[in-house]
Amino acid sequence: MLTAGIDLAAEDTNTAVAWIRWTATGAVLRELVIGAGDDELLRTASAADKAGIDCPLGWPEPFVEFVIAHHRGELTAPTDLIGRDWRRRLAWRRTDVVTHELTGRLSLSVAADRIAHTAMRCAALLARLAEGGQPVDRSGGGTVVEVYPAASLKQWGLPHRGYKGRQNSGALSDLVDGLIGSAPWLDLGAFEPVCRGSDHAIDAVVAALTARAAAIGHATRPGPADLAAAATEGWIAVPAAPLAGLNTSSAKS
């Protein structure tokens, strides 16, 4: 199996792609690119058996309806204009709420945070994939699946906070140490220094690992009540089994 992880950013500079090849004995990081452009991302999403994208795949349905109604001048104003509850319903998707309940990690709001810039790029990439004949299932049933590296790391008992940015290089290196210790079957090879030097790189690796979890049924999927929302809003695949279970030989031992 070949899984890929995409740490998507609005611009190429901070966009990273990791490829992991899985065998009966372990996993090898075969390729790691920082500064990936659209062509590289489309190749990744088309060639991998499963590709995890660290970016919302859609917007909250209530938010979309709110914007359309406002645009058309048909918005019915809520009774409490400064109330938080109705704004929260607009700001977060169903999968954001479920992931928060499961992990304690609340993802950035695609409706009310700068990650919306990245989501716009992601939406265009998904459209290009569809135009090229590749079915896109935002609920995660196809090749592409939405991931959230911080939630994955927490579920696997690894450091999941405070490793972003140059000022936290020590914490990033500790995270890599923890990953290597927890997954001795994962060979980072010549890319280990890159992972220690870039949080975008390690997030791409974690995204590829989470893609593996999704591919083998070790990650959450939307239940019947959430399928309709997941189909339009996207659905975060959260690991539901230990990290060791991703490796075939570890799972058998």
Short mmCIF file of N, CA and C in Angstrom, two decimals, residues 114-185:
data_model
loop_
_atom_site.label_atom_id
_atom_site.label_comp_id
_atom_site.label_asym_id
_atom_site.label_seq_id
_atom_site.Cartn_x
_atom_site.Cartn_y
_atom_site.Cartn_z
N ARG A 114 -8.57 32.01 9.34
CA ARG A 114 -7.77 32.16 8.12
C ARG A 114 -7.58 30.85 7.37
N ILE A 115 -7.88 29.73 8.00
CA ILE A 115 -7.76 28.45 7.29
C ILE A 115 -8.70 28.39 6.09
N ALA A 116 -9.66 29.31 6.04
CA ALA A 116 -10.57 29.37 4.89
C ALA A 116 -9.80 29.60 3.60
N HIS A 117 -8.68 30.35 3.66
CA HIS A 117 -7.87 30.57 2.46
C HIS A 117 -7.34 29.23 1.94
N THR A 118 -6.88 28.38 2.86
CA THR A 118 -6.38 27.06 2.48
C THR A 118 -7.51 26.19 1.95
N ALA A 119 -8.68 26.29 2.58
CA ALA A 119 -9.82 25.49 2.14
C ALA A 119 -10.28 25.86 0.74
N MET A 120 -10.12 27.14 0.37
CA MET A 120 -10.46 27.55 -0.99
C MET A 120 -9.56 26.84 -2.00
N ARG A 121 -8.27 26.76 -1.67
CA ARG A 121 -7.34 26.04 -2.55
C ARG A 121 -7.71 24.57 -2.60
N CYS A 122 -8.06 24.00 -1.46
CA CYS A 122 -8.42 22.59 -1.40
C CYS A 122 -9.66 22.32 -2.25
N ALA A 123 -10.66 23.20 -2.16
CA ALA A 123 -11.88 23.01 -2.94
C ALA A 123 -11.58 23.00 -4.44
N ALA A 124 -10.66 23.88 -4.85
CA ALA A 124 -10.30 23.93 -6.27
C ALA A 124 -9.56 22.66 -6.69
N LEU A 125 -8.70 22.14 -5.79
CA LEU A 125 -7.99 20.90 -6.09
C LEU A 125 -8.96 19.72 -6.22
N LEU A 126 -9.94 19.66 -5.32
CA LEU A 126 -10.93 18.59 -5.39
C LEU A 126 -11.74 18.69 -6.68
N ALA A 127 -12.03 19.91 -7.10
CA ALA A 127 -12.76 20.10 -8.34
C ALA A 127 -11.95 19.62 -9.54
N ARG A 128 -10.65 19.90 -9.52
CA ARG A 128 -9.79 19.45 -10.62
C ARG A 128 -9.69 17.93 -10.64
N LEU A 129 -9.64 17.31 -9.46
CA LEU A 129 -9.63 15.85 -9.41
C LEU A 129 -10.91 15.29 -10.02
N ALA A 130 -12.03 15.88 -9.67
CA ALA A 130 -13.32 15.41 -10.20
C ALA A 130 -13.39 15.60 -11.71
N GLU A 131 -12.88 16.74 -12.19
CA GLU A 131 -12.86 17.00 -13.63
C GLU A 131 -11.99 15.98 -14.36
N GLY A 132 -10.97 15.48 -13.65
CA GLY A 132 -10.08 14.48 -14.25
C GLY A 132 -10.63 13.08 -14.18
N GLY A 133 -11.83 12.91 -13.66
CA GLY A 133 -12.46 11.60 -13.64
C GLY A 133 -12.29 10.82 -12.35
N GLN A 134 -11.68 11.44 -11.33
CA GLN A 134 -11.51 10.73 -10.06
C GLN A 134 -12.63 11.11 -9.10
N PRO A 135 -13.42 10.14 -8.66
CA PRO A 135 -14.51 10.45 -7.72
C PRO A 135 -13.96 11.02 -6.41
N VAL A 136 -14.59 12.05 -5.91
CA VAL A 136 -14.19 12.67 -4.65
C VAL A 136 -15.31 12.50 -3.64
N ASP A 137 -15.02 11.83 -2.56
CA ASP A 137 -15.99 11.59 -1.49
C ASP A 137 -15.50 12.34 -0.25
N ARG A 138 -16.12 13.45 0.06
CA ARG A 138 -15.66 14.27 1.19
C ARG A 138 -15.84 13.58 2.54
N SER A 139 -16.66 12.54 2.58
CA SER A 139 -16.83 11.81 3.83
C SER A 139 -15.68 10.83 4.09
N GLY A 140 -14.77 10.70 3.11
CA GLY A 140 -13.58 9.86 3.30
C GLY A 140 -13.64 8.48 2.69
N GLY A 141 -14.72 8.20 1.97
CA GLY A 141 -14.86 6.86 1.40
C GLY A 141 -14.02 6.60 0.17
N GLY A 142 -13.49 7.66 -0.47
CA GLY A 142 -12.68 7.48 -1.66
C GLY A 142 -11.19 7.52 -1.36
N THR A 143 -10.42 7.96 -2.33
CA THR A 143 -8.96 8.05 -2.14
C THR A 143 -8.59 9.13 -1.13
N VAL A 144 -9.27 10.26 -1.23
CA VAL A 144 -8.95 11.40 -0.37
C VAL A 144 -9.72 11.31 0.94
N VAL A 145 -9.04 11.62 2.04
CA VAL A 145 -9.68 11.66 3.34
C VAL A 145 -9.14 12.86 4.12
N GLU A 146 -10.02 13.52 4.85
CA GLU A 146 -9.59 14.66 5.65
C GLU A 146 -8.96 14.18 6.95
N VAL A 147 -7.85 14.79 7.34
CA VAL A 147 -7.15 14.41 8.57
C VAL A 147 -6.85 15.66 9.39
N TYR A 148 -6.52 15.44 10.65
CA TYR A 148 -6.19 16.51 11.59
C TYR A 148 -5.01 16.00 12.43
N PRO A 149 -3.78 16.31 12.01
CA PRO A 149 -2.59 15.73 12.66
C PRO A 149 -2.55 15.86 14.17
N ALA A 150 -2.95 17.02 14.71
CA ALA A 150 -2.91 17.19 16.17
C ALA A 150 -3.81 16.18 16.86
N ALA A 151 -4.99 15.93 16.29
CA ALA A 151 -5.90 14.95 16.87
C ALA A 151 -5.32 13.54 16.76
N SER A 152 -4.68 13.24 15.62
CA SER A 152 -4.06 11.92 15.44
C SER A 152 -2.96 11.71 16.47
N LEU A 153 -2.10 12.71 16.63
CA LEU A 153 -1.00 12.59 17.59
C LEU A 153 -1.53 12.37 19.00
N LYS A 154 -2.57 13.10 19.38
CA LYS A 154 -3.13 12.93 20.72
C LYS A 154 -3.69 11.53 20.90
N GLN A 155 -4.40 11.03 19.90
CA GLN A 155 -4.97 9.69 20.00
C GLN A 155 -3.90 8.63 20.12
N TRP A 156 -2.74 8.89 19.54
CA TRP A 156 -1.63 7.93 19.60
C TRP A 156 -0.70 8.16 20.79
N GLY A 157 -1.07 9.10 21.68
CA GLY A 157 -0.28 9.34 22.88
C GLY A 157 1.03 10.05 22.63
N LEU A 158 1.10 10.83 21.56
CA LEU A 158 2.32 11.56 21.22
C LEU A 158 2.12 13.06 21.46
N PRO A 159 3.21 13.82 21.62
CA PRO A 159 3.08 15.28 21.80
C PRO A 159 2.29 15.89 20.65
N HIS A 160 1.31 16.72 21.00
CA HIS A 160 0.43 17.27 19.97
C HIS A 160 0.27 18.79 20.08
N ARG A 161 1.01 19.40 20.96
CA ARG A 161 0.96 20.85 21.12
C ARG A 161 2.38 21.43 21.16
N GLY A 162 2.49 22.69 20.80
CA GLY A 162 3.73 23.43 21.03
C GLY A 162 4.92 23.05 20.19
N TYR A 163 4.71 22.40 19.04
CA TYR A 163 5.85 22.04 18.21
C TYR A 163 5.91 22.84 16.90
N LYS A 164 5.01 23.80 16.76
CA LYS A 164 4.96 24.60 15.54
C LYS A 164 5.89 25.81 15.63
N GLY A 165 6.51 26.16 14.52
CA GLY A 165 7.33 27.37 14.46
C GLY A 165 8.78 27.13 14.85
N ARG A 166 9.66 27.99 14.35
CA ARG A 166 11.09 27.84 14.60
C ARG A 166 11.43 27.92 16.08
N GLN A 167 10.64 28.71 16.84
CA GLN A 167 10.93 28.88 18.25
C GLN A 167 10.69 27.61 19.05
N ASN A 168 10.02 26.63 18.44
CA ASN A 168 9.71 25.37 19.13
C ASN A 168 10.43 24.18 18.50
N SER A 169 11.63 24.43 17.99
CA SER A 169 12.38 23.37 17.31
C SER A 169 12.70 22.21 18.24
N GLY A 170 12.94 22.52 19.51
CA GLY A 170 13.23 21.44 20.46
C GLY A 170 12.04 20.52 20.65
N ALA A 171 10.85 21.12 20.76
CA ALA A 171 9.63 20.32 20.92
C ALA A 171 9.36 19.49 19.67
N LEU A 172 9.68 20.05 18.50
CA LEU A 172 9.50 19.31 17.26
C LEU A 172 10.42 18.10 17.22
N SER A 173 11.66 18.28 17.63
CA SER A 173 12.60 17.15 17.66
C SER A 173 12.15 16.09 18.66
N ASP A 174 11.58 16.53 19.79
CA ASP A 174 11.06 15.59 20.77
C ASP A 174 9.90 14.79 20.18
N LEU A 175 9.07 15.46 19.39
CA LEU A 175 7.96 14.77 18.74
C LEU A 175 8.47 13.69 17.80
N VAL A 176 9.49 14.02 17.02
CA VAL A 176 10.06 13.02 16.11
C VAL A 176 10.64 11.85 16.89
N ASP A 177 11.32 12.14 18.01
CA ASP A 177 11.84 11.07 18.86
C ASP A 177 10.70 10.18 19.35
N GLY A 178 9.61 10.81 19.78
CA GLY A 178 8.47 10.05 20.27
C GLY A 178 7.85 9.18 19.18
N LEU A 179 7.78 9.72 17.98
CA LEU A 179 7.21 8.95 16.87
C LEU A 179 8.09 7.75 16.53
N ILE A 180 9.39 7.98 16.48
CA ILE A 180 10.31 6.88 16.18
C ILE A 180 10.25 5.81 17.27
N GLY A 181 10.15 6.25 18.53
CA GLY A 181 10.07 5.30 19.63
C GLY A 181 8.79 4.49 19.62
N SER A 182 7.69 5.13 19.24
CA SER A 182 6.40 4.45 19.23
C SER A 182 6.18 3.61 17.97
N ALA A 183 6.88 3.96 16.90
CA ALA A 183 6.74 3.25 15.63
C ALA A 183 8.11 2.87 15.08
N PRO A 184 8.81 1.94 15.74
CA PRO A 184 10.16 1.56 15.29
C PRO A 184 10.17 0.95 13.89
N TRP A 185 9.00 0.53 13.43
CA TRP A 185 8.88 -0.05 12.10
C TRP A 185 8.80 1.00 11.00
#
